[in-house]
mmCIF file of C-alpha atoms in Angstrom:
data_model
loop_
_atom_site.group_PDB
_atom_site.id
_atom_site.type_symbol
_atom_site.label_atom_id
_atom_site.label_comp_id
_atom_site.label_asym_id
_atom_site.label_seq_id
_atom_site.Cartn_x
_atom_site.Cartn_y
_atom_site.Cartn_z
ATOM 1 C CA ASP A 1 28.120 45.679 118.406
ATOM 2 C CA GLY A 2 29.206 42.434 120.042
ATOM 3 C CA GLY A 3 31.792 42.525 122.768
ATOM 4 C CA ILE A 4 32.700 42.073 126.389
ATOM 5 C CA THR A 5 31.655 44.520 129.084
ATOM 6 C CA GLN A 6 33.525 44.701 132.354
ATOM 7 C CA SER A 7 32.294 46.749 135.284
ATOM 8 C CA PRO A 8 33.160 48.744 137.196
ATOM 9 C CA LYS A 9 36.164 50.315 135.506
ATOM 10 C CA TYR A 10 37.680 51.267 138.868
ATOM 11 C CA LEU A 11 37.039 49.524 142.196
ATOM 12 C CA PHE A 12 38.347 50.183 145.679
ATOM 13 C CA ARG A 13 38.409 47.515 148.333
ATOM 14 C CA LYS A 14 38.923 47.814 152.044
ATOM 15 C CA GLU A 15 40.967 45.279 153.950
ATOM 16 C CA GLY A 16 38.942 42.144 154.722
ATOM 17 C CA GLN A 17 36.240 42.915 152.193
ATOM 18 C CA ASN A 18 35.008 40.736 149.339
ATOM 19 C CA VAL A 19 34.343 42.441 146.016
ATOM 20 C CA THR A 20 32.837 41.147 142.778
ATOM 21 C CA LEU A 21 33.926 42.133 139.286
ATOM 22 C CA SER A 22 31.372 41.805 136.529
ATOM 23 C CA CYS A 23 32.013 40.375 133.052
ATOM 24 C CA GLU A 24 29.284 40.081 130.423
ATOM 25 C CA GLN A 25 29.625 39.040 126.761
ATOM 26 C CA ASN A 26 27.153 39.057 123.872
ATOM 27 C CA LEU A 27 29.378 37.193 121.420
ATOM 28 C CA ASN A 28 27.775 33.809 122.061
ATOM 29 C CA HIS A 29 31.198 32.484 123.039
ATOM 30 C CA ASP A 30 31.379 29.259 125.018
ATOM 31 C CA ALA A 31 34.647 29.897 126.848
ATOM 32 C CA MET A 32 35.405 32.730 129.266
ATOM 33 C CA TYR A 33 38.539 33.623 131.207
ATOM 34 C CA TRP A 34 39.788 35.878 133.990
ATOM 35 C CA TYR A 35 43.336 37.212 133.980
ATOM 36 C CA ARG A 36 45.304 39.342 136.360
ATOM 37 C CA GLN A 37 47.832 41.852 135.060
ATOM 38 C CA ASP A 38 50.553 43.406 137.205
ATOM 39 C CA PRO A 39 52.964 46.124 136.017
ATOM 40 C CA GLY A 40 55.755 44.810 133.802
ATOM 41 C CA GLN A 41 54.327 41.316 133.687
ATOM 42 C CA GLY A 42 52.323 39.305 131.260
ATOM 43 C CA LEU A 43 48.833 38.113 132.025
ATOM 44 C CA ARG A 44 48.267 35.362 134.558
ATOM 45 C CA LEU A 45 45.211 33.118 134.423
ATOM 46 C CA ILE A 46 42.948 33.086 137.477
ATOM 47 C CA TYR A 47 39.965 30.954 136.386
ATOM 48 C CA TYR A 48 38.403 29.823 133.142
ATOM 49 C CA SER A 49 35.148 28.274 132.063
ATOM 50 C CA GLN A 50 34.533 26.298 128.891
ATOM 51 C CA ILE A 51 30.823 25.720 129.432
ATOM 52 C CA VAL A 52 27.975 26.888 131.636
ATOM 53 C CA ASN A 53 28.030 25.536 135.198
ATOM 54 C CA ASP A 54 31.631 24.403 134.876
ATOM 55 C CA PHE A 55 34.918 26.191 135.559
ATOM 56 C CA GLN A 56 38.538 25.341 136.301
ATOM 57 C CA LYS A 57 41.257 26.922 138.370
ATOM 58 C CA GLY A 58 43.993 28.726 136.546
ATOM 59 C CA ASP A 59 47.532 29.341 137.682
ATOM 60 C CA ILE A 60 46.737 31.802 140.506
ATOM 61 C CA ALA A 61 43.238 30.874 141.728
ATOM 62 C CA GLU A 62 43.894 31.192 145.473
ATOM 63 C CA GLY A 63 41.823 33.974 147.022
ATOM 64 C CA TYR A 64 39.426 34.178 144.069
ATOM 65 C CA SER A 65 36.097 32.546 143.213
ATOM 66 C CA VAL A 66 33.873 32.499 140.116
ATOM 67 C CA SER A 67 30.495 31.279 138.899
ATOM 68 C CA ARG A 68 29.114 30.534 135.437
ATOM 69 C CA GLU A 69 25.356 30.290 135.757
ATOM 70 C CA LYS A 70 24.706 31.871 132.363
ATOM 71 C CA LYS A 71 26.638 31.656 129.120
ATOM 72 C CA GLU A 72 26.873 35.428 128.944
ATOM 73 C CA SER A 73 28.179 36.077 132.454
ATOM 74 C CA PHE A 74 31.333 35.130 134.354
ATOM 75 C CA PRO A 75 31.697 37.209 137.545
ATOM 76 C CA LEU A 76 34.885 37.114 139.604
ATOM 77 C CA THR A 77 34.894 37.556 143.380
ATOM 78 C CA VAL A 78 38.086 38.716 145.030
ATOM 79 C CA THR A 79 37.889 37.420 148.575
ATOM 80 C CA SER A 80 39.576 38.625 151.728
ATOM 81 C CA ALA A 81 41.897 35.620 151.416
ATOM 82 C CA GLN A 82 43.628 37.316 148.461
ATOM 83 C CA LYS A 83 46.384 39.162 150.243
ATOM 84 C CA ASN A 84 47.606 41.283 147.348
ATOM 85 C CA PRO A 85 44.574 42.057 145.189
ATOM 86 C CA THR A 86 45.678 45.408 143.773
ATOM 87 C CA ALA A 87 45.953 44.783 140.027
ATOM 88 C CA PHE A 88 44.302 45.207 136.647
ATOM 89 C CA TYR A 89 41.786 42.434 135.952
ATOM 90 C CA LEU A 90 40.885 41.386 132.432
ATOM 91 C CA CYS A 91 38.042 39.187 131.303
ATOM 92 C CA ALA A 92 38.192 37.427 127.943
ATOM 93 C CA SER A 93 36.151 35.039 125.844
ATOM 94 C CA SER A 94 36.708 32.729 122.894
ATOM 95 C CA PRO A 95 34.383 30.756 120.611
ATOM 96 C CA GLY A 96 35.631 27.304 121.503
ATOM 97 C CA GLU A 97 37.540 25.217 123.940
ATOM 98 C CA TYR A 98 40.997 25.674 122.500
ATOM 99 C CA PRO A 99 42.735 29.004 122.297
ATOM 100 C CA ASN A 100 43.620 28.893 118.602
ATOM 101 C CA TYR A 101 40.735 31.189 117.837
ATOM 102 C CA GLY A 102 42.214 34.120 119.667
ATOM 103 C CA TYR A 103 40.528 35.886 122.513
ATOM 104 C CA THR A 104 38.267 38.919 122.778
ATOM 105 C CA PHE A 105 39.100 41.001 125.839
ATOM 106 C CA GLY A 106 37.085 43.408 127.918
ATOM 107 C CA SER A 107 38.420 46.841 128.866
ATOM 108 C CA GLY A 108 39.431 45.756 132.338
ATOM 109 C CA THR A 109 38.748 46.626 135.972
ATOM 110 C CA ARG A 110 41.435 48.291 138.067
ATOM 111 C CA LEU A 111 41.143 47.138 141.673
ATOM 112 C CA THR A 112 42.890 49.028 144.446
ATOM 113 C CA VAL A 113 43.066 48.165 148.124
ATOM 114 C CA VAL A 114 42.595 51.179 150.362
ATOM 115 C CA ALA L 1 56.954 23.078 128.217
ATOM 116 C CA GLN L 2 56.384 26.172 126.172
ATOM 117 C CA SER L 3 57.677 29.682 126.679
ATOM 118 C CA VAL L 4 57.764 33.033 124.969
ATOM 119 C CA THR L 5 60.398 35.734 125.204
ATOM 120 C CA GLN L 6 59.914 39.288 124.079
ATOM 121 C CA LEU L 7 63.444 40.447 123.557
ATOM 122 C CA ASP L 8 62.888 44.149 124.239
ATOM 123 C CA SER L 9 60.935 45.610 127.134
ATOM 124 C CA HIS L 10 60.916 49.044 125.450
ATOM 125 C CA VAL L 11 61.277 50.097 121.809
ATOM 126 C CA SER L 12 61.423 53.723 120.706
ATOM 127 C CA VAL L 13 61.073 54.794 117.061
ATOM 128 C CA SER L 14 60.354 58.026 115.245
ATOM 129 C CA GLU L 15 57.034 58.564 113.554
ATOM 130 C CA GLY L 16 57.170 57.367 109.960
ATOM 131 C CA THR L 17 60.036 54.896 110.520
ATOM 132 C CA PRO L 18 59.745 51.091 110.609
ATOM 133 C CA VAL L 19 58.762 49.169 113.712
ATOM 134 C CA LEU L 20 60.253 45.826 114.765
ATOM 135 C CA LEU L 21 59.099 44.057 117.932
ATOM 136 C CA ARG L 22 60.879 40.777 118.545
ATOM 137 C CA CYS L 23 59.412 37.572 119.911
ATOM 138 C CA ASN L 24 61.000 34.136 120.307
ATOM 139 C CA TYR L 25 59.121 31.089 121.454
ATOM 140 C CA SER L 26 59.653 27.484 122.405
ATOM 141 C CA SER L 27 57.079 24.745 122.110
ATOM 142 C CA SER L 28 57.108 20.987 121.893
ATOM 143 C CA TYR L 29 54.280 21.016 119.377
ATOM 144 C CA SER L 30 53.313 23.161 116.434
ATOM 145 C CA PRO L 31 52.033 26.218 118.234
ATOM 146 C CA SER L 32 49.613 28.946 117.383
ATOM 147 C CA LEU L 33 51.044 32.417 117.863
ATOM 148 C CA PHE L 34 49.372 35.746 118.458
ATOM 149 C CA TRP L 35 50.218 39.395 118.832
ATOM 150 C CA TYR L 36 47.984 41.606 120.957
ATOM 151 C CA VAL L 37 48.095 45.354 121.540
ATOM 152 C CA GLN L 38 47.058 47.092 124.748
ATOM 153 C CA HIS L 39 46.534 50.830 125.037
ATOM 154 C CA PRO L 40 46.705 52.373 128.541
ATOM 155 C CA ASN L 41 43.969 51.151 130.884
ATOM 156 C CA LYS L 42 42.369 49.147 128.095
ATOM 157 C CA GLY L 43 41.914 45.500 127.304
ATOM 158 C CA LEU L 44 43.997 43.587 124.781
ATOM 159 C CA GLN L 45 43.113 43.718 121.107
ATOM 160 C CA LEU L 46 44.113 40.956 118.709
ATOM 161 C CA LEU L 47 46.475 42.271 116.022
ATOM 162 C CA LEU L 48 47.127 39.027 114.150
ATOM 163 C CA LYS L 49 47.488 35.288 114.582
ATOM 164 C CA TYR L 50 49.422 32.414 113.059
ATOM 165 C CA THR L 51 47.743 29.013 113.063
ATOM 166 C CA SER L 52 49.864 26.885 110.666
ATOM 167 C CA ALA L 53 48.672 28.424 107.436
ATOM 168 C CA ALA L 54 50.730 31.100 105.627
ATOM 169 C CA THR L 55 53.923 31.968 107.476
ATOM 170 C CA LEU L 56 53.566 35.684 106.702
ATOM 171 C CA VAL L 57 50.552 36.934 108.562
ATOM 172 C CA LYS L 58 48.938 40.290 107.950
ATOM 173 C CA GLY L 59 47.019 41.973 110.731
ATOM 174 C CA ILE L 60 45.147 45.136 111.463
ATOM 175 C CA ASN L 61 46.555 48.683 111.322
ATOM 176 C CA GLY L 62 49.311 47.733 108.864
ATOM 177 C CA PHE L 63 51.083 45.258 111.141
ATOM 178 C CA GLU L 64 52.417 41.917 109.969
ATOM 179 C CA ALA L 65 54.464 39.087 111.425
ATOM 180 C CA GLU L 66 56.469 36.243 109.974
ATOM 181 C CA PHE L 67 56.573 32.807 111.534
ATOM 182 C CA LYS L 68 60.091 31.355 111.216
ATOM 183 C CA LYS L 69 60.192 27.832 112.562
ATOM 184 C CA SER L 70 63.962 27.430 112.103
ATOM 185 C CA GLU L 71 64.572 30.518 114.226
ATOM 186 C CA THR L 72 61.582 29.941 116.558
ATOM 187 C CA SER L 73 60.640 33.560 116.034
ATOM 188 C CA PHE L 74 57.477 35.520 115.372
ATOM 189 C CA HIS L 75 58.586 39.135 115.045
ATOM 190 C CA LEU L 76 56.040 41.919 114.564
ATOM 191 C CA THR L 77 56.729 44.629 111.989
ATOM 192 C CA LYS L 78 55.152 47.726 110.522
ATOM 193 C CA PRO L 79 56.677 49.755 107.664
ATOM 194 C CA SER L 80 55.809 53.188 109.031
ATOM 195 C CA ALA L 81 55.009 54.018 112.654
ATOM 196 C CA HIS L 82 52.114 56.263 113.592
ATOM 197 C CA MET L 83 51.642 58.111 116.860
ATOM 198 C CA SER L 84 48.553 56.000 117.558
ATOM 199 C CA ASP L 85 50.753 52.865 117.599
ATOM 200 C CA ALA L 86 52.189 53.848 120.977
ATOM 201 C CA ALA L 87 51.056 51.031 123.280
ATOM 202 C CA GLU L 88 52.075 47.777 124.960
ATOM 203 C CA TYR L 89 52.419 44.750 122.704
ATOM 204 C CA PHE L 90 52.160 41.142 123.826
ATOM 205 C CA CYS L 91 53.335 38.033 122.029
ATOM 206 C CA VAL L 92 51.345 34.930 122.988
ATOM 207 C CA VAL L 93 51.934 31.275 122.229
ATOM 208 C CA SER L 94 49.283 28.624 122.564
ATOM 209 C CA GLY L 95 49.522 24.902 122.390
ATOM 210 C CA ARG L 96 48.951 21.776 124.334
ATOM 211 C CA SER L 97 52.519 21.403 125.486
ATOM 212 C CA GLY L 98 52.138 23.581 128.516
ATOM 213 C CA GLY L 99 51.894 27.195 129.391
ATOM 214 C CA GLY L 100 49.038 28.332 131.595
ATOM 215 C CA ALA L 101 46.133 26.093 132.525
ATOM 216 C CA ASP L 102 44.367 27.218 129.350
ATOM 217 C CA GLY L 103 47.409 26.429 127.201
ATOM 218 C CA LEU L 104 48.418 30.071 126.699
ATOM 219 C CA THR L 105 51.729 31.662 127.572
ATOM 220 C CA PHE L 106 51.990 35.445 127.497
ATOM 221 C CA GLY L 107 55.190 37.363 126.966
ATOM 222 C CA LYS L 108 55.974 40.146 129.412
ATOM 223 C CA GLY L 109 55.227 42.814 126.845
ATOM 224 C CA THR L 110 57.095 45.413 124.803
ATOM 225 C CA HIS L 111 56.325 49.066 125.362
ATOM 226 C CA LEU L 112 56.391 50.886 122.015
ATOM 227 C CA ILE L 113 57.199 54.597 122.150
ATOM 228 C CA ILE L 114 56.691 56.776 119.094
ATOM 229 C CA GLN L 115 58.777 59.951 118.926
ATOM 230 C CA PRO L 116 57.248 62.860 116.973
#
Protein backbone atom coordinates (compact mmCIF):
# COMPACT_ATOMS: atom_id res chain seq x y z
CA ASP A 1 0.00 0.00 0.00
CA GLY A 2 1.18 3.52 -0.77
CA GLY A 3 1.72 5.94 2.06
CA ILE A 4 4.07 7.99 4.17
CA THR A 5 6.36 6.45 6.76
CA GLN A 6 7.74 8.53 9.59
CA SER A 7 10.41 7.24 11.94
CA PRO A 8 11.02 6.97 14.76
CA LYS A 9 7.62 7.16 16.41
CA TYR A 10 9.15 8.50 19.63
CA LEU A 11 12.42 10.42 19.93
CA PHE A 12 14.22 11.88 22.92
CA ARG A 13 16.72 14.68 22.58
CA LYS A 14 19.24 15.98 25.05
CA GLU A 15 19.93 19.67 25.39
CA GLY A 16 22.30 20.91 22.67
CA GLN A 17 21.83 17.87 20.48
CA ASN A 18 20.74 17.75 16.84
CA VAL A 19 18.26 15.05 15.86
CA THR A 20 16.88 14.00 12.48
CA LEU A 21 13.34 12.85 11.81
CA SER A 22 12.80 10.61 8.81
CA CYS A 23 9.96 10.91 6.29
CA GLU A 24 9.61 8.59 3.30
CA GLN A 25 6.74 8.37 0.79
CA ASN A 26 5.99 5.90 -2.00
CA LEU A 27 3.07 7.82 -3.48
CA ASN A 28 5.12 9.46 -6.22
CA HIS A 29 4.05 12.84 -4.87
CA ASP A 30 6.04 15.90 -5.89
CA ALA A 31 5.37 18.06 -2.84
CA MET A 32 6.30 17.27 0.77
CA TYR A 33 5.76 19.20 3.99
CA TRP A 34 6.77 19.26 7.64
CA TYR A 35 4.38 20.50 10.31
CA ARG A 36 4.67 20.96 14.03
CA GLN A 37 1.69 20.31 16.28
CA ASP A 38 1.44 21.58 19.86
CA PRO A 39 -1.41 20.74 22.26
CA GLY A 40 -4.59 22.70 21.56
CA GLN A 41 -3.21 24.28 18.43
CA GLY A 42 -3.53 23.70 14.75
CA LEU A 43 -0.62 22.63 12.61
CA ARG A 44 2.18 25.07 11.84
CA LEU A 45 4.31 24.73 8.72
CA ILE A 46 8.06 24.33 9.22
CA TYR A 47 9.39 23.66 5.70
CA TYR A 48 8.01 22.46 2.40
CA SER A 49 9.41 21.20 -0.86
CA GLN A 50 7.66 21.22 -4.22
CA ILE A 51 10.42 19.51 -6.17
CA VAL A 52 13.65 17.61 -5.62
CA ASN A 53 16.63 19.76 -4.58
CA ASP A 54 14.40 22.70 -3.71
CA PHE A 55 12.63 23.67 -0.49
CA GLN A 56 11.16 26.77 1.14
CA LYS A 57 10.85 27.99 4.69
CA GLY A 58 7.47 27.80 6.29
CA ASP A 59 6.10 29.92 9.09
CA ILE A 60 8.35 28.58 11.89
CA ALA A 61 11.57 27.46 10.17
CA GLU A 62 14.03 28.85 12.74
CA GLY A 63 16.00 26.07 14.43
CA TYR A 64 15.12 23.49 11.77
CA SER A 65 16.75 22.32 8.54
CA VAL A 66 15.70 19.98 5.72
CA SER A 67 17.01 18.36 2.54
CA ARG A 68 15.28 16.93 -0.53
CA GLU A 69 17.85 14.88 -2.40
CA LYS A 70 15.33 12.25 -3.49
CA LYS A 71 11.67 12.56 -4.42
CA GLU A 72 10.74 9.95 -1.85
CA SER A 73 12.56 11.42 1.14
CA PHE A 74 12.30 14.67 3.11
CA PRO A 75 14.19 14.43 6.42
CA LEU A 76 13.88 17.14 9.06
CA THR A 77 16.73 18.04 11.41
CA VAL A 78 15.88 19.72 14.68
CA THR A 79 18.98 21.66 15.63
CA SER A 80 20.20 22.86 18.99
CA ALA A 81 19.08 26.35 17.95
CA GLN A 82 15.44 25.26 18.37
CA LYS A 83 14.84 26.22 21.96
CA ASN A 84 11.48 24.53 22.44
CA PRO A 85 11.50 21.40 20.27
CA THR A 86 9.15 19.23 22.32
CA ALA A 87 6.18 18.64 20.01
CA PHE A 88 4.47 16.23 17.64
CA TYR A 89 5.94 16.43 14.14
CA LEU A 90 3.93 15.49 11.07
CA CYS A 91 5.16 14.94 7.55
CA ALA A 92 2.77 15.22 4.62
CA SER A 93 2.79 14.98 0.85
CA SER A 94 0.56 16.04 -2.03
CA PRO A 95 0.54 15.27 -5.76
CA GLY A 96 1.08 18.80 -6.99
CA GLU A 97 2.18 22.26 -6.13
CA TYR A 98 -1.11 23.62 -4.87
CA PRO A 99 -2.90 22.25 -1.86
CA ASN A 100 -6.28 21.69 -3.49
CA TYR A 101 -5.53 18.01 -3.80
CA GLY A 102 -5.52 17.42 -0.08
CA TYR A 103 -2.60 16.02 1.81
CA THR A 104 -1.55 12.53 2.87
CA PHE A 105 -0.04 12.54 6.35
CA GLY A 106 2.37 10.24 8.10
CA SER A 107 1.70 8.91 11.60
CA GLY A 108 3.98 11.43 13.25
CA THR A 109 7.06 11.55 15.46
CA ARG A 110 6.77 12.70 19.06
CA LEU A 111 9.95 14.51 20.09
CA THR A 112 10.72 15.13 23.74
CA VAL A 113 13.62 17.03 25.24
CA VAL A 114 15.12 15.30 28.25
CA ALA B 1 -5.86 37.21 4.45
CA GLN B 2 -7.64 33.98 5.15
CA SER B 3 -8.64 32.43 8.44
CA VAL B 4 -10.61 29.54 9.83
CA THR B 5 -12.49 29.32 13.10
CA GLN B 6 -13.69 26.11 14.65
CA LEU B 7 -16.44 27.30 16.92
CA ASP B 8 -16.22 24.53 19.51
CA SER B 9 -13.04 23.20 21.09
CA HIS B 10 -14.94 20.19 22.49
CA VAL B 11 -18.17 18.49 21.41
CA SER B 12 -19.75 15.63 23.34
CA VAL B 13 -22.56 13.47 21.91
CA SER B 14 -24.10 10.13 22.76
CA GLU B 15 -23.50 7.14 20.55
CA GLY B 16 -26.17 6.93 17.86
CA THR B 17 -27.04 10.66 17.92
CA PRO B 18 -26.12 13.23 15.25
CA VAL B 19 -22.78 14.99 15.14
CA LEU B 20 -22.28 18.65 14.20
CA LEU B 21 -18.81 20.22 14.14
CA ARG B 22 -18.84 23.86 13.14
CA CYS B 23 -16.33 25.69 10.98
CA ASN B 24 -16.38 29.26 9.67
CA TYR B 25 -13.82 30.64 7.29
CA SER B 26 -12.77 33.86 5.63
CA SER B 27 -10.97 34.13 2.33
CA SER B 28 -10.50 36.77 -0.31
CA TYR B 29 -10.75 34.18 -3.07
CA SER B 30 -12.83 31.10 -3.69
CA PRO B 31 -11.19 28.70 -1.29
CA SER B 32 -10.86 24.97 -1.12
CA LEU B 33 -11.96 23.53 2.20
CA PHE B 34 -11.07 20.30 3.94
CA TRP B 35 -11.93 18.34 7.03
CA TYR B 36 -9.31 16.05 8.56
CA VAL B 37 -9.58 13.62 11.46
CA GLN B 38 -6.77 12.77 13.86
CA HIS B 39 -6.88 9.86 16.28
CA PRO B 40 -4.53 9.99 19.30
CA ASN B 41 -0.84 9.92 18.38
CA LYS B 42 -1.69 9.46 14.71
CA GLY B 43 -1.39 11.54 11.59
CA LEU B 44 -4.28 13.39 9.97
CA GLN B 45 -6.62 11.57 7.63
CA LEU B 46 -8.61 13.39 4.97
CA LEU B 47 -12.35 13.05 5.58
CA LEU B 48 -13.64 15.18 2.70
CA LYS B 49 -12.86 18.22 0.59
CA TYR B 50 -14.71 20.98 -1.21
CA THR B 51 -13.10 22.38 -4.35
CA SER B 52 -15.87 24.45 -6.02
CA ALA B 53 -17.93 21.57 -7.32
CA ALA B 54 -21.05 20.35 -5.47
CA THR B 55 -21.70 22.30 -2.28
CA LEU B 56 -22.73 19.17 -0.37
CA VAL B 57 -19.68 17.00 -0.02
CA LYS B 58 -19.77 13.40 1.11
CA GLY B 59 -16.74 11.90 2.79
CA ILE B 60 -15.59 8.71 4.39
CA ASN B 61 -17.18 7.00 7.42
CA GLY B 62 -20.59 8.60 6.82
CA PHE B 63 -19.45 12.20 7.27
CA GLU B 64 -20.59 15.05 5.04
CA ALA B 65 -20.20 18.81 4.94
CA GLU B 66 -22.04 21.62 3.23
CA PHE B 67 -20.29 24.65 1.81
CA LYS B 68 -22.41 27.76 2.41
CA LYS B 69 -20.81 30.78 0.81
CA SER B 70 -23.38 33.26 2.18
CA GLU B 71 -22.63 32.11 5.72
CA THR B 72 -18.91 31.42 5.09
CA SER B 73 -19.38 28.07 6.79
CA PHE B 74 -18.33 24.50 6.17
CA HIS B 75 -19.89 22.49 8.99
CA LEU B 76 -19.21 18.77 9.34
CA THR B 77 -22.10 16.43 10.12
CA LYS B 78 -22.83 12.76 10.64
CA PRO B 79 -26.33 11.34 11.22
CA SER B 80 -25.34 8.78 13.85
CA ALA B 81 -22.18 8.85 15.97
CA HIS B 82 -20.10 5.75 16.55
CA MET B 83 -17.60 5.19 19.33
CA SER B 84 -14.82 5.01 16.74
CA ASP B 85 -15.57 8.63 15.74
CA ALA B 86 -13.98 9.90 18.95
CA ALA B 87 -11.01 11.96 17.73
CA GLU B 88 -9.76 15.46 16.95
CA TYR B 89 -11.19 17.11 13.85
CA PHE B 90 -9.53 19.89 11.89
CA CYS B 91 -11.09 22.27 9.40
CA VAL B 92 -8.60 23.57 6.83
CA VAL B 93 -8.91 26.30 4.24
CA SER B 94 -6.58 26.66 1.30
CA GLY B 95 -6.21 29.42 -1.19
CA ARG B 96 -3.81 31.93 -2.53
CA SER B 97 -5.00 34.78 -0.38
CA GLY B 98 -2.80 33.96 2.54
CA GLY B 99 -2.60 31.50 5.34
CA GLY B 100 0.64 29.62 5.87
CA ALA B 101 3.51 29.72 3.41
CA ASP B 102 1.91 26.80 1.57
CA GLY B 103 -1.46 28.56 1.39
CA LEU B 104 -3.10 26.42 4.09
CA THR B 105 -4.70 27.62 7.29
CA PHE B 106 -5.58 25.05 9.94
CA GLY B 107 -8.26 25.49 12.55
CA LYS B 108 -7.32 24.77 16.14
CA GLY B 109 -9.33 21.57 16.19
CA THR B 110 -12.50 20.21 17.77
CA HIS B 111 -12.24 17.30 20.16
CA LEU B 112 -15.20 14.96 19.61
CA ILE B 113 -16.23 12.85 22.60
CA ILE B 114 -18.68 9.99 22.16
CA GLN B 115 -20.63 8.96 25.26
CA PRO B 116 -21.73 5.30 25.41
